[in-house]
N, CA, C and O atoms as a CHARMM CRD file, in Angstrom:
* protein
*
  324
    1    1 LYS  N     14.36400  -1.44500  12.57100 PROA 1      0.00000
    2    1 LYS  CA    13.44000  -0.91200  11.57400 PROA 1      0.00000
    3    1 LYS  C     12.27900  -1.87400  11.39800 PROA 1      0.00000
    4    1 LYS  O     12.47900  -3.07000  11.18400 PROA 1      0.00000
    5    2 LYS  N     11.06400  -1.34600  11.49100 PROA 2      0.00000
    6    2 LYS  CA     9.88600  -2.17800  11.32400 PROA 2      0.00000
    7    2 LYS  C      9.70800  -2.52800   9.85200 PROA 2      0.00000
    8    2 LYS  O      9.93700  -1.69800   8.97300 PROA 2      0.00000
    9    3 ASN  N      9.30300  -3.75200   9.59700 PROA 3      0.00000
   10    3 ASN  CA     9.06800  -4.12100   8.20900 PROA 3      0.00000
   11    3 ASN  C      7.63400  -3.79900   7.81100 PROA 3      0.00000
   12    3 ASN  O      6.80300  -3.47900   8.66000 PROA 3      0.00000
   13    4 LEU  N      7.35500  -3.88200   6.53700 PROA 4      0.00000
   14    4 LEU  CA     6.04900  -3.51600   5.99500 PROA 4      0.00000
   15    4 LEU  C      4.93400  -4.36400   6.57800 PROA 4      0.00000
   16    4 LEU  O      3.87300  -3.84100   6.91700 PROA 4      0.00000
   17    5 ILE  N      5.15800  -5.64800   6.69800 PROA 5      0.00000
   18    5 ILE  CA     4.11400  -6.53000   7.20000 PROA 5      0.00000
   19    5 ILE  C      3.71700  -6.13600   8.61600 PROA 5      0.00000
   20    5 ILE  O      2.53000  -6.09400   8.93600 PROA 5      0.00000
   21    6 PHE  N      4.68900  -5.84900   9.45900 PROA 6      0.00000
   22    6 PHE  CA     4.39800  -5.42900  10.82700 PROA 6      0.00000
   23    6 PHE  C      3.59200  -4.14100  10.83400 PROA 6      0.00000
   24    6 PHE  O      2.61900  -4.01700  11.57800 PROA 6      0.00000
   25    7 GLU  N      3.99000  -3.18400  10.01000 PROA 7      0.00000
   26    7 GLU  CA     3.26300  -1.91900   9.95300 PROA 7      0.00000
   27    7 GLU  C      1.83000  -2.12200   9.48500 PROA 7      0.00000
   28    7 GLU  O      0.91200  -1.48700  10.00400 PROA 7      0.00000
   29    8 LEU  N      1.63000  -3.00400   8.50800 PROA 8      0.00000
   30    8 LEU  CA     0.27800  -3.26200   8.02200 PROA 8      0.00000
   31    8 LEU  C     -0.56800  -3.94500   9.09000 PROA 8      0.00000
   32    8 LEU  O     -1.76100  -3.66300   9.20800 PROA 8      0.00000
   33    9 MET  N      0.03200  -4.83500   9.86300 PROA 9      0.00000
   34    9 MET  CA    -0.70800  -5.59100  10.86100 PROA 9      0.00000
   35    9 MET  C     -1.11000  -4.74400  12.06300 PROA 9      0.00000
   36    9 MET  O     -2.16800  -4.97500  12.64900 PROA 9      0.00000
   37   10 ILE  N     -0.28800  -3.77100  12.43900 PROA 10     0.00000
   38   10 ILE  CA    -0.60400  -2.99700  13.64100 PROA 10     0.00000
   39   10 ILE  C     -1.54600  -1.83400  13.36100 PROA 10     0.00000
   40   10 ILE  O     -2.01000  -1.18000  14.29600 PROA 10     0.00000
   41   11 THR  N     -1.83200  -1.56900  12.11100 PROA 11     0.00000
   42   11 THR  CA    -2.69800  -0.45900  11.75900 PROA 11     0.00000
   43   11 THR  C     -4.15100  -0.90100  11.90700 PROA 11     0.00000
   44   11 THR  O     -4.53700  -1.96800  11.43100 PROA 11     0.00000
   45   12 ASN  N     -4.93700  -0.08500  12.56000 PROA 12     0.00000
   46   12 ASN  CA    -6.35700  -0.41200  12.66700 PROA 12     0.00000
   47   12 ASN  C     -7.18200   0.85700  12.58500 PROA 12     0.00000
   48   12 ASN  O     -6.69600   1.94000  12.91000 PROA 12     0.00000
   49   13 PRO  N     -8.45400   0.72700  12.14200 PROA 13     0.00000
   50   13 PRO  CA    -9.30100   1.90200  11.96200 PROA 13     0.00000
   51   13 PRO  C     -9.55600   2.68800  13.24600 PROA 13     0.00000
   52   13 PRO  O     -9.80700   3.89200  13.18500 PROA 13     0.00000
   53   14 GLY  N     -9.49700   2.03600  14.40200 PROA 14     0.00000
   54   14 GLY  CA    -9.76000   2.73100  15.65200 PROA 14     0.00000
   55   14 GLY  C     -8.57500   3.49900  16.19300 PROA 14     0.00000
   56   14 GLY  O     -8.69100   4.18000  17.21200 PROA 14     0.00000
   57   15 ASN  N     -7.43500   3.40200  15.52800 PROA 15     0.00000
   58   15 ASN  CA    -6.22300   4.07500  15.98000 PROA 15     0.00000
   59   15 ASN  C     -6.39300   5.58300  15.79400 PROA 15     0.00000
   60   15 ASN  O     -6.62800   6.03000  14.67100 PROA 15     0.00000
   61   16 PRO  N     -6.28100   6.39000  16.87200 PROA 16     0.00000
   62   16 PRO  CA    -6.46900   7.83000  16.74500 PROA 16     0.00000
   63   16 PRO  C     -5.32100   8.53400  16.01600 PROA 16     0.00000
   64   16 PRO  O     -5.47300   9.67800  15.58600 PROA 16     0.00000
   65   17 VAL  N     -4.19100   7.87100  15.87700 PROA 17     0.00000
   66   17 VAL  CA    -3.05400   8.49100  15.19500 PROA 17     0.00000
   67   17 VAL  C     -3.28700   8.41100  13.69100 PROA 17     0.00000
   68   17 VAL  O     -3.50400   7.31800  13.16700 PROA 17     0.00000
   69   18 PRO  N     -3.24900   9.53400  12.98400 PROA 18     0.00000
   70   18 PRO  CA    -3.48400   9.50000  11.54000 PROA 18     0.00000
   71   18 PRO  C     -2.42400   8.65200  10.83600 PROA 18     0.00000
   72   18 PRO  O     -1.23900   8.70900  11.16600 PROA 18     0.00000
   73   19 LEU  N     -2.87400   7.87700   9.87400 PROA 19     0.00000
   74   19 LEU  CA    -1.94100   7.06600   9.10300 PROA 19     0.00000
   75   19 LEU  C     -1.14500   7.96200   8.16700 PROA 19     0.00000
   76   19 LEU  O     -1.65700   8.95200   7.64500 PROA 19     0.00000
   77   20 ARG  N      0.09700   7.60200   7.96700 PROA 20     0.00000
   78   20 ARG  CA     0.89200   8.30800   6.97200 PROA 20     0.00000
   79   20 ARG  C      0.30700   7.99400   5.60800 PROA 20     0.00000
   80   20 ARG  O     -0.28300   6.93300   5.40700 PROA 20     0.00000
   81   21 LYS  N      0.47000   8.90800   4.68300 PROA 21     0.00000
   82   21 LYS  CA    -0.07800   8.72800   3.33500 PROA 21     0.00000
   83   21 LYS  C      0.45000   7.46300   2.68000 PROA 21     0.00000
   84   21 LYS  O     -0.29300   6.74900   2.00700 PROA 21     0.00000
   85   22 LYS  N      1.71400   7.19200   2.87400 PROA 22     0.00000
   86   22 LYS  CA     2.31400   6.00900   2.26200 PROA 22     0.00000
   87   22 LYS  C      1.65700   4.73800   2.80000 PROA 22     0.00000
   88   22 LYS  O      1.39800   3.80500   2.04000 PROA 22     0.00000
   89   23 GLN  N      1.38700   4.69600   4.09500 PROA 23     0.00000
   90   23 GLN  CA     0.71400   3.54700   4.70400 PROA 23     0.00000
   91   23 GLN  C     -0.70400   3.41000   4.16100 PROA 23     0.00000
   92   23 GLN  O     -1.15600   2.30200   3.86900 PROA 23     0.00000
   93   24 LYS  N     -1.40100   4.52800   4.02500 PROA 24     0.00000
   94   24 LYS  CA    -2.75900   4.48800   3.49200 PROA 24     0.00000
   95   24 LYS  C     -2.76000   3.89800   2.08800 PROA 24     0.00000
   96   24 LYS  O     -3.60400   3.06500   1.75900 PROA 24     0.00000
   97   25 ILE  N     -1.82700   4.32600   1.27500 PROA 25     0.00000
   98   25 ILE  CA    -1.73600   3.81900  -0.09100 PROA 25     0.00000
   99   25 ILE  C     -1.48600   2.31800  -0.07800 PROA 25     0.00000
  100   25 ILE  O     -2.14300   1.57200  -0.80500 PROA 25     0.00000
  101   26 LEU  N     -0.54100   1.87000   0.74300 PROA 26     0.00000
  102   26 LEU  CA    -0.23300   0.44000   0.82000 PROA 26     0.00000
  103   26 LEU  C     -1.43700  -0.37700   1.27200 PROA 26     0.00000
  104   26 LEU  O     -1.74600  -1.41200   0.68000 PROA 26     0.00000
  105   27 LEU  N     -2.10700   0.07600   2.30400 PROA 27     0.00000
  106   27 LEU  CA    -3.25100  -0.66100   2.82600 PROA 27     0.00000
  107   27 LEU  C     -4.36800  -0.77600   1.79700 PROA 27     0.00000
  108   27 LEU  O     -4.92600  -1.85500   1.59900 PROA 27     0.00000
  109   28 LYS  N     -4.68900   0.31300   1.15500 PROA 28     0.00000
  110   28 LYS  CA    -5.76800   0.29800   0.16800 PROA 28     0.00000
  111   28 LYS  C     -5.36300  -0.47800  -1.07600 PROA 28     0.00000
  112   28 LYS  O     -6.20200  -1.13300  -1.69600 PROA 28     0.00000
  113   29 ALA  N     -4.09900  -0.41500  -1.44700 PROA 29     0.00000
  114   29 ALA  CA    -3.62000  -1.19300  -2.58700 PROA 29     0.00000
  115   29 ALA  C     -3.73700  -2.68500  -2.30100 PROA 29     0.00000
  116   29 ALA  O     -4.16200  -3.45100  -3.16600 PROA 29     0.00000
  117   30 VAL  N     -3.36300  -3.10500  -1.09200 PROA 30     0.00000
  118   30 VAL  CA    -3.47700  -4.51300  -0.71800 PROA 30     0.00000
  119   30 VAL  C     -4.93800  -4.95200  -0.81200 PROA 30     0.00000
  120   30 VAL  O     -5.23900  -6.01200  -1.36100 PROA 30     0.00000
  121   31 GLU  N     -5.83300  -4.14000  -0.28000 PROA 31     0.00000
  122   31 GLU  CA    -7.26100  -4.47600  -0.32600 PROA 31     0.00000
  123   31 GLU  C     -7.74300  -4.63800  -1.76300 PROA 31     0.00000
  124   31 GLU  O     -8.39400  -5.62600  -2.10000 PROA 31     0.00000
  125   32 LEU  N     -7.41900  -3.66400  -2.60400 PROA 32     0.00000
  126   32 LEU  CA    -7.89000  -3.70200  -3.98500 PROA 32     0.00000
  127   32 LEU  C     -7.22400  -4.80400  -4.79400 PROA 32     0.00000
  128   32 LEU  O     -7.89200  -5.47000  -5.58400 PROA 32     0.00000
  129   33 PHE  N     -5.92900  -5.01200  -4.61800 PROA 33     0.00000
  130   33 PHE  CA    -5.24800  -6.09200  -5.33200 PROA 33     0.00000
  131   33 PHE  C     -5.85900  -7.43800  -4.94500 PROA 33     0.00000
  132   33 PHE  O     -6.00500  -8.32000  -5.79100 PROA 33     0.00000
  133   34 ALA  N     -6.21200  -7.59700  -3.67900 PROA 34     0.00000
  134   34 ALA  CA    -6.81500  -8.85100  -3.22400 PROA 34     0.00000
  135   34 ALA  C     -8.21300  -9.03400  -3.82000 PROA 34     0.00000
  136   34 ALA  O     -8.60200 -10.14800  -4.16900 PROA 34     0.00000
  137   35 GLN  N     -8.95200  -7.95500  -3.93400 PROA 35     0.00000
  138   35 GLN  CA   -10.31600  -8.02700  -4.45600 PROA 35     0.00000
  139   35 GLN  C    -10.36300  -8.18200  -5.97000 PROA 35     0.00000
  140   35 GLN  O    -11.11200  -9.00200  -6.50200 PROA 35     0.00000
  141   36 LYS  N     -9.54000  -7.37100  -6.66100 PROA 36     0.00000
  142   36 LYS  CA    -9.66800  -7.26600  -8.11100 PROA 36     0.00000
  143   36 LYS  C     -8.47700  -7.79600  -8.89300 PROA 36     0.00000
  144   36 LYS  O     -8.55900  -7.98000 -10.10800 PROA 36     0.00000
  145   37 GLY  N     -7.37500  -8.04000  -8.20300 PROA 37     0.00000
  146   37 GLY  CA    -6.14300  -8.40200  -8.89300 PROA 37     0.00000
  147   37 GLY  C     -5.39400  -7.14300  -9.28900 PROA 37     0.00000
  148   37 GLY  O     -5.99200  -6.07900  -9.44600 PROA 37     0.00000
  149   38 ASP  N     -4.09300  -7.26800  -9.44900 PROA 38     0.00000
  150   38 ASP  CA    -3.28800  -6.07300  -9.74300 PROA 38     0.00000
  151   38 ASP  C     -3.57200  -5.51900 -11.13500 PROA 38     0.00000
  152   38 ASP  O     -3.53600  -4.30400 -11.33400 PROA 38     0.00000
  153   39 MET  N     -3.85400  -6.38600 -12.09300 PROA 39     0.00000
  154   39 MET  CA    -4.08800  -5.91900 -13.45800 PROA 39     0.00000
  155   39 MET  C     -5.42600  -5.17900 -13.59600 PROA 39     0.00000
  156   39 MET  O     -5.57700  -4.33600 -14.48000 PROA 39     0.00000
  157   40 ASN  N     -6.37800  -5.48600 -12.74100 PROA 40     0.00000
  158   40 ASN  CA    -7.69700  -4.86500 -12.82100 PROA 40     0.00000
  159   40 ASN  C     -7.88400  -3.70400 -11.85700 PROA 40     0.00000
  160   40 ASN  O     -8.97000  -3.13000 -11.77000 PROA 40     0.00000
  161   41 THR  N     -6.83900  -3.36200 -11.14200 PROA 41     0.00000
  162   41 THR  CA    -6.89600  -2.25900 -10.19000 PROA 41     0.00000
  163   41 THR  C     -6.24200  -1.02900 -10.79900 PROA 41     0.00000
  164   41 THR  O     -5.11000  -1.09100 -11.28000 PROA 41     0.00000
  165   42 LEU  N     -6.94600   0.06600 -10.77700 PROA 42     0.00000
  166   42 LEU  CA    -6.41000   1.32900 -11.28900 PROA 42     0.00000
  167   42 LEU  C     -5.80000   2.13300 -10.14100 PROA 42     0.00000
  168   42 LEU  O     -6.28000   2.08400  -9.00900 PROA 42     0.00000
  169   43 THR  N     -4.74700   2.86400 -10.45000 PROA 43     0.00000
  170   43 THR  CA    -4.15000   3.70800  -9.41000 PROA 43     0.00000
  171   43 THR  C     -5.15500   4.74600  -8.92700 PROA 43     0.00000
  172   43 THR  O     -5.12000   5.14600  -7.76300 PROA 43     0.00000
  173   44 SER  N     -6.03600   5.17800  -9.79400 PROA 44     0.00000
  174   44 SER  CA    -7.05000   6.16200  -9.38300 PROA 44     0.00000
  175   44 SER  C     -7.98300   5.57900  -8.31900 PROA 44     0.00000
  176   44 SER  O     -8.45900   6.30900  -7.45000 PROA 44     0.00000
  177   45 GLU  N     -8.24700   4.27300  -8.38100 PROA 45     0.00000
  178   45 GLU  CA    -9.06800   3.62400  -7.35400 PROA 45     0.00000
  179   45 GLU  C     -8.32600   3.57600  -6.02200 PROA 45     0.00000
  180   45 GLU  O     -8.91400   3.78900  -4.96200 PROA 45     0.00000
  181   46 ILE  N     -7.04400   3.29800  -6.09100 PROA 46     0.00000
  182   46 ILE  CA    -6.23900   3.21800  -4.86800 PROA 46     0.00000
  183   46 ILE  C     -6.20900   4.57200  -4.16200 PROA 46     0.00000
  184   46 ILE  O     -6.45300   4.65700  -2.95800 PROA 46     0.00000
  185   47 VAL  N     -5.91300   5.61300  -4.90900 PROA 47     0.00000
  186   47 VAL  CA    -5.80800   6.93000  -4.26800 PROA 47     0.00000
  187   47 VAL  C     -7.16600   7.44000  -3.80000 PROA 47     0.00000
  188   47 VAL  O     -7.25200   8.17700  -2.81800 PROA 47     0.00000
  189   48 GLN  N     -8.21900   7.05000  -4.49700 PROA 48     0.00000
  190   48 GLN  CA    -9.55800   7.44600  -4.05700 PROA 48     0.00000
  191   48 GLN  C     -9.87600   6.82100  -2.70200 PROA 48     0.00000
  192   48 GLN  O    -10.37800   7.49800  -1.80500 PROA 48     0.00000
  193   49 ARG  N     -9.58400   5.53400  -2.55500 PROA 49     0.00000
  194   49 ARG  CA    -9.84700   4.85400  -1.27900 PROA 49     0.00000
  195   49 ARG  C     -8.90500   5.32900  -0.18100 PROA 49     0.00000
  196   49 ARG  O     -9.29400   5.40700   0.98500 PROA 49     0.00000
  197   50 ALA  N     -7.65700   5.64900  -0.55300 PROA 50     0.00000
  198   50 ALA  CA    -6.67600   6.11100   0.43100 PROA 50     0.00000
  199   50 ALA  C     -6.87700   7.57900   0.77600 PROA 50     0.00000
  200   50 ALA  O     -6.30400   8.08500   1.74100 PROA 50     0.00000
  201   51 ARG  N     -7.69300   8.25400  -0.01800 PROA 51     0.00000
  202   51 ARG  CA    -7.97100   9.68900   0.18000 PROA 51     0.00000
  203   51 ARG  C     -6.70000  10.53000   0.13400 PROA 51     0.00000
  204   51 ARG  O     -6.43500  11.36200   1.00100 PROA 51     0.00000
  205   52 VAL  N     -5.92500  10.27100  -0.92100 PROA 52     0.00000
  206   52 VAL  CA    -4.72800  11.07600  -1.18300 PROA 52     0.00000
  207   52 VAL  C     -4.78600  11.53200  -2.63100 PROA 52     0.00000
  208   52 VAL  O     -5.55600  10.99100  -3.42400 PROA 52     0.00000
  209   53 ALA  N     -3.98400  12.51500  -2.97500 PROA 53     0.00000
  210   53 ALA  CA    -3.92300  12.99800  -4.34800 PROA 53     0.00000
  211   53 ALA  C     -3.24300  11.95600  -5.23200 PROA 53     0.00000
  212   53 ALA  O     -2.37100  11.22100  -4.76900 PROA 53     0.00000
  213   54 GLU  N     -3.63700  11.89100  -6.49200 PROA 54     0.00000
  214   54 GLU  CA    -3.07200  10.88300  -7.39600 PROA 54     0.00000
  215   54 GLU  C     -1.56000  11.03600  -7.54900 PROA 54     0.00000
  216   54 GLU  O     -0.84700  10.04400  -7.70100 PROA 54     0.00000
  217   55 GLY  N     -1.07400  12.27000  -7.50900 PROA 55     0.00000
  218   55 GLY  CA     0.36900  12.47800  -7.60500 PROA 55     0.00000
  219   55 GLY  C      1.14100  11.86200  -6.45100 PROA 55     0.00000
  220   55 GLY  O      2.32100  11.54300  -6.59500 PROA 55     0.00000
  221   56 THR  N      0.48900  11.69100  -5.31000 PROA 56     0.00000
  222   56 THR  CA     1.14500  11.13100  -4.13100 PROA 56     0.00000
  223   56 THR  C      1.61000   9.70700  -4.37400 PROA 56     0.00000
  224   56 THR  O      2.71000   9.33100  -3.96900 PROA 56     0.00000
  225   57 ILE  N      0.77700   8.91400  -5.03200 PROA 57     0.00000
  226   57 ILE  CA     1.15200   7.52100  -5.29100 PROA 57     0.00000
  227   57 ILE  C      2.38200   7.44200  -6.17900 PROA 57     0.00000
  228   57 ILE  O      3.24400   6.58600  -5.98100 PROA 57     0.00000
  229   58 PHE  N      2.46000   8.33200  -7.15500 PROA 58     0.00000
  230   58 PHE  CA     3.59200   8.30300  -8.07800 PROA 58     0.00000
  231   58 PHE  C      4.84700   8.91700  -7.46600 PROA 58     0.00000
  232   58 PHE  O      5.96200   8.57000  -7.85900 PROA 58     0.00000
  233   59 ARG  N      4.67700   9.81300  -6.52300 PROA 59     0.00000
  234   59 ARG  CA     5.83900  10.36600  -5.82500 PROA 59     0.00000
  235   59 ARG  C      6.50600   9.29200  -4.96800 PROA 59     0.00000
  236   59 ARG  O      7.73200   9.23000  -4.88200 PROA 59     0.00000
  237   60 HSD  N      5.69800   8.45400  -4.34000 PROA 60     0.00000
  238   60 HSD  CA     6.23700   7.41300  -3.46800 PROA 60     0.00000
  239   60 HSD  C      6.67500   6.17100  -4.22800 PROA 60     0.00000
  240   60 HSD  O      7.66500   5.53800  -3.86000 PROA 60     0.00000
  241   61 TYR  N      5.94500   5.81200  -5.29200 PROA 61     0.00000
  242   61 TYR  CA     6.19200   4.51400  -5.94000 PROA 61     0.00000
  243   61 TYR  C      6.50600   4.57400  -7.43000 PROA 61     0.00000
  244   61 TYR  O      6.93600   3.56800  -7.99400 PROA 61     0.00000
  245   62 LYS  N      6.31200   5.69000  -8.07700 PROA 62     0.00000
  246   62 LYS  CA     6.60000   5.90100  -9.50500 PROA 62     0.00000
  247   62 LYS  C      5.64700   5.14900 -10.43600 PROA 62     0.00000
  248   62 LYS  O      5.12300   5.74600 -11.37600 PROA 62     0.00000
  249   63 THR  N      5.40700   3.84800 -10.19800 PROA 63     0.00000
  250   63 THR  CA     4.51000   3.05900 -11.04300 PROA 63     0.00000
  251   63 THR  C      3.69600   2.09800 -10.17700 PROA 63     0.00000
  252   63 THR  O      4.03500   1.83700  -9.02300 PROA 63     0.00000
  253   64 LYS  N      2.62500   1.58300 -10.75700 PROA 64     0.00000
  254   64 LYS  CA     1.81600   0.59400 -10.03600 PROA 64     0.00000
  255   64 LYS  C      2.62200  -0.67500  -9.79500 PROA 64     0.00000
  256   64 LYS  O      2.44200  -1.33700  -8.77300 PROA 64     0.00000
  257   65 GLU  N      3.49600  -1.01600 -10.71100 PROA 65     0.00000
  258   65 GLU  CA     4.33600  -2.20300 -10.54800 PROA 65     0.00000
  259   65 GLU  C      5.27200  -2.05700  -9.35300 PROA 65     0.00000
  260   65 GLU  O      5.49100  -3.01700  -8.61400 PROA 65     0.00000
  261   66 LYS  N      5.82500  -0.85600  -9.16000 PROA 66     0.00000
  262   66 LYS  CA     6.70200  -0.62800  -8.00400 PROA 66     0.00000
  263   66 LYS  C      5.91400  -0.65400  -6.70100 PROA 66     0.00000
  264   66 LYS  O      6.43000  -1.07000  -5.66400 PROA 66     0.00000
  265   67 LEU  N      4.67200  -0.21300  -6.75700 PROA 67     0.00000
  266   67 LEU  CA     3.79900  -0.30400  -5.58600 PROA 67     0.00000
  267   67 LEU  C      3.55400  -1.76900  -5.24400 PROA 67     0.00000
  268   67 LEU  O      3.63000  -2.15000  -4.07600 PROA 67     0.00000
  269   68 LEU  N      3.26600  -2.58100  -6.23200 PROA 68     0.00000
  270   68 LEU  CA     3.05700  -4.01100  -6.01500 PROA 68     0.00000
  271   68 LEU  C      4.30700  -4.66600  -5.43100 PROA 68     0.00000
  272   68 LEU  O      4.21200  -5.50100  -4.53100 PROA 68     0.00000
  273   69 LEU  N      5.47200  -4.28800  -5.94100 PROA 69     0.00000
  274   69 LEU  CA     6.72700  -4.82600  -5.40800 PROA 69     0.00000
  275   69 LEU  C      6.95000  -4.40000  -3.95600 PROA 69     0.00000
  276   69 LEU  O      7.47000  -5.17000  -3.14900 PROA 69     0.00000
  277   70 ALA  N      6.55500  -3.17600  -3.63400 PROA 70     0.00000
  278   70 ALA  CA     6.70400  -2.69300  -2.25600 PROA 70     0.00000
  279   70 ALA  C      5.86700  -3.52500  -1.29500 PROA 70     0.00000
  280   70 ALA  O      6.18100  -3.61400  -0.10800 PROA 70     0.00000
  281   71 ILE  N      4.81100  -4.12800  -1.80200 PROA 71     0.00000
  282   71 ILE  CA     3.96100  -4.98900  -0.98800 PROA 71     0.00000
  283   71 ILE  C      4.51600  -6.41300  -0.94600 PROA 71     0.00000
  284   71 ILE  O      4.57800  -7.02900   0.11800 PROA 71     0.00000
  285   72 LEU  N      4.91700  -6.93000  -2.10400 PROA 72     0.00000
  286   72 LEU  CA     5.30800  -8.33300  -2.21200 PROA 72     0.00000
  287   72 LEU  C      6.70800  -8.65400  -1.70000 PROA 72     0.00000
  288   72 LEU  O      6.91100  -9.70600  -1.09400 PROA 72     0.00000
  289   73 VAL  N      7.66400  -7.78300  -1.92600 PROA 73     0.00000
  290   73 VAL  CA     9.04900  -8.07300  -1.54200 PROA 73     0.00000
  291   73 VAL  C      9.19900  -8.35000  -0.04600 PROA 73     0.00000
  292   73 VAL  O      9.84000  -9.33600   0.31600 PROA 73     0.00000
  293   74 PRO  N      8.63800  -7.52800   0.83200 PROA 74     0.00000
  294   74 PRO  CA     8.76500  -7.84000   2.27300 PROA 74     0.00000
  295   74 PRO  C      8.09000  -9.15800   2.64900 PROA 74     0.00000
  296   74 PRO  O      8.56700  -9.86700   3.53500 PROA 74     0.00000
  297   75 ILE  N      7.00000  -9.48400   1.99000 PROA 75     0.00000
  298   75 ILE  CA     6.31100 -10.74500   2.27500 PROA 75     0.00000
  299   75 ILE  C      7.20100 -11.91100   1.90000 PROA 75     0.00000
  300   75 ILE  O      7.36200 -12.85100   2.67800 PROA 75     0.00000
  301   76 VAL  N      7.78700 -11.85400   0.69900 PROA 76     0.00000
  302   76 VAL  CA     8.66600 -12.92300   0.23100 PROA 76     0.00000
  303   76 VAL  C      9.91200 -13.00400   1.09700 PROA 76     0.00000
  304   76 VAL  O     10.34900 -14.10200   1.44200 PROA 76     0.00000
  305   77 GLN  N     10.49000 -11.87000   1.45500 PROA 77     0.00000
  306   77 GLN  CA    11.68800 -11.87800   2.28100 PROA 77     0.00000
  307   77 GLN  C     11.41900 -12.50500   3.64000 PROA 77     0.00000
  308   77 GLN  O     12.28900 -13.18100   4.18900 PROA 77     0.00000
  309   78 ASN  N     10.23000 -12.29300   4.19100 PROA 78     0.00000
  310   78 ASN  CA     9.90200 -12.88800   5.48900 PROA 78     0.00000
  311   78 ASN  C      9.54700 -14.36400   5.36200 PROA 78     0.00000
  312   78 ASN  O      9.73400 -15.13600   6.30300 PROA 78     0.00000
  313   79 ALA  N      9.04100 -14.74800   4.21400 PROA 79     0.00000
  314   79 ALA  CA     8.64400 -16.14100   4.02500 PROA 79     0.00000
  315   79 ALA  C      9.85300 -17.03800   3.73800 PROA 79     0.00000
  316   79 ALA  O      9.87600 -18.20700   4.12300 PROA 79     0.00000
  317   80 LEU  N     10.83800 -16.48400   3.06900 PROA 80     0.00000
  318   80 LEU  CA    12.02700 -17.25400   2.69500 PROA 80     0.00000
  319   80 LEU  C     13.21900 -16.80300   3.54000 PROA 80     0.00000
  320   80 LEU  O     13.54300 -15.61600   3.57400 PROA 80     0.00000
  321   81 PRO  N     13.86400 -17.73900   4.21500 PROA 81     0.00000
  322   81 PRO  CA    15.00500 -17.34300   5.04900 PROA 81     0.00000
  323   81 PRO  C     16.18700 -16.89200   4.22000 PROA 81     0.00000
  324   81 PRO  O     17.22500 -16.52700   4.77200 PROA 81     0.00000
């Protein structure tokens, strides 16, 4: 099973294969969290950049905090043996 970090790294704009909605949300969330911080990022901004419906983010992650954890947990797990 591929981990999140690997999936994020292999994704590129020139890839002709459409990104899954969940991947789009993760990628745009990472970008916005890095730019603005998690507290200053609205879910509406994430879904606007990911070009998905706002309900999609909540179907996959339920809350912005769970979305942040979906990004951070794999990073921490790979960093710490």
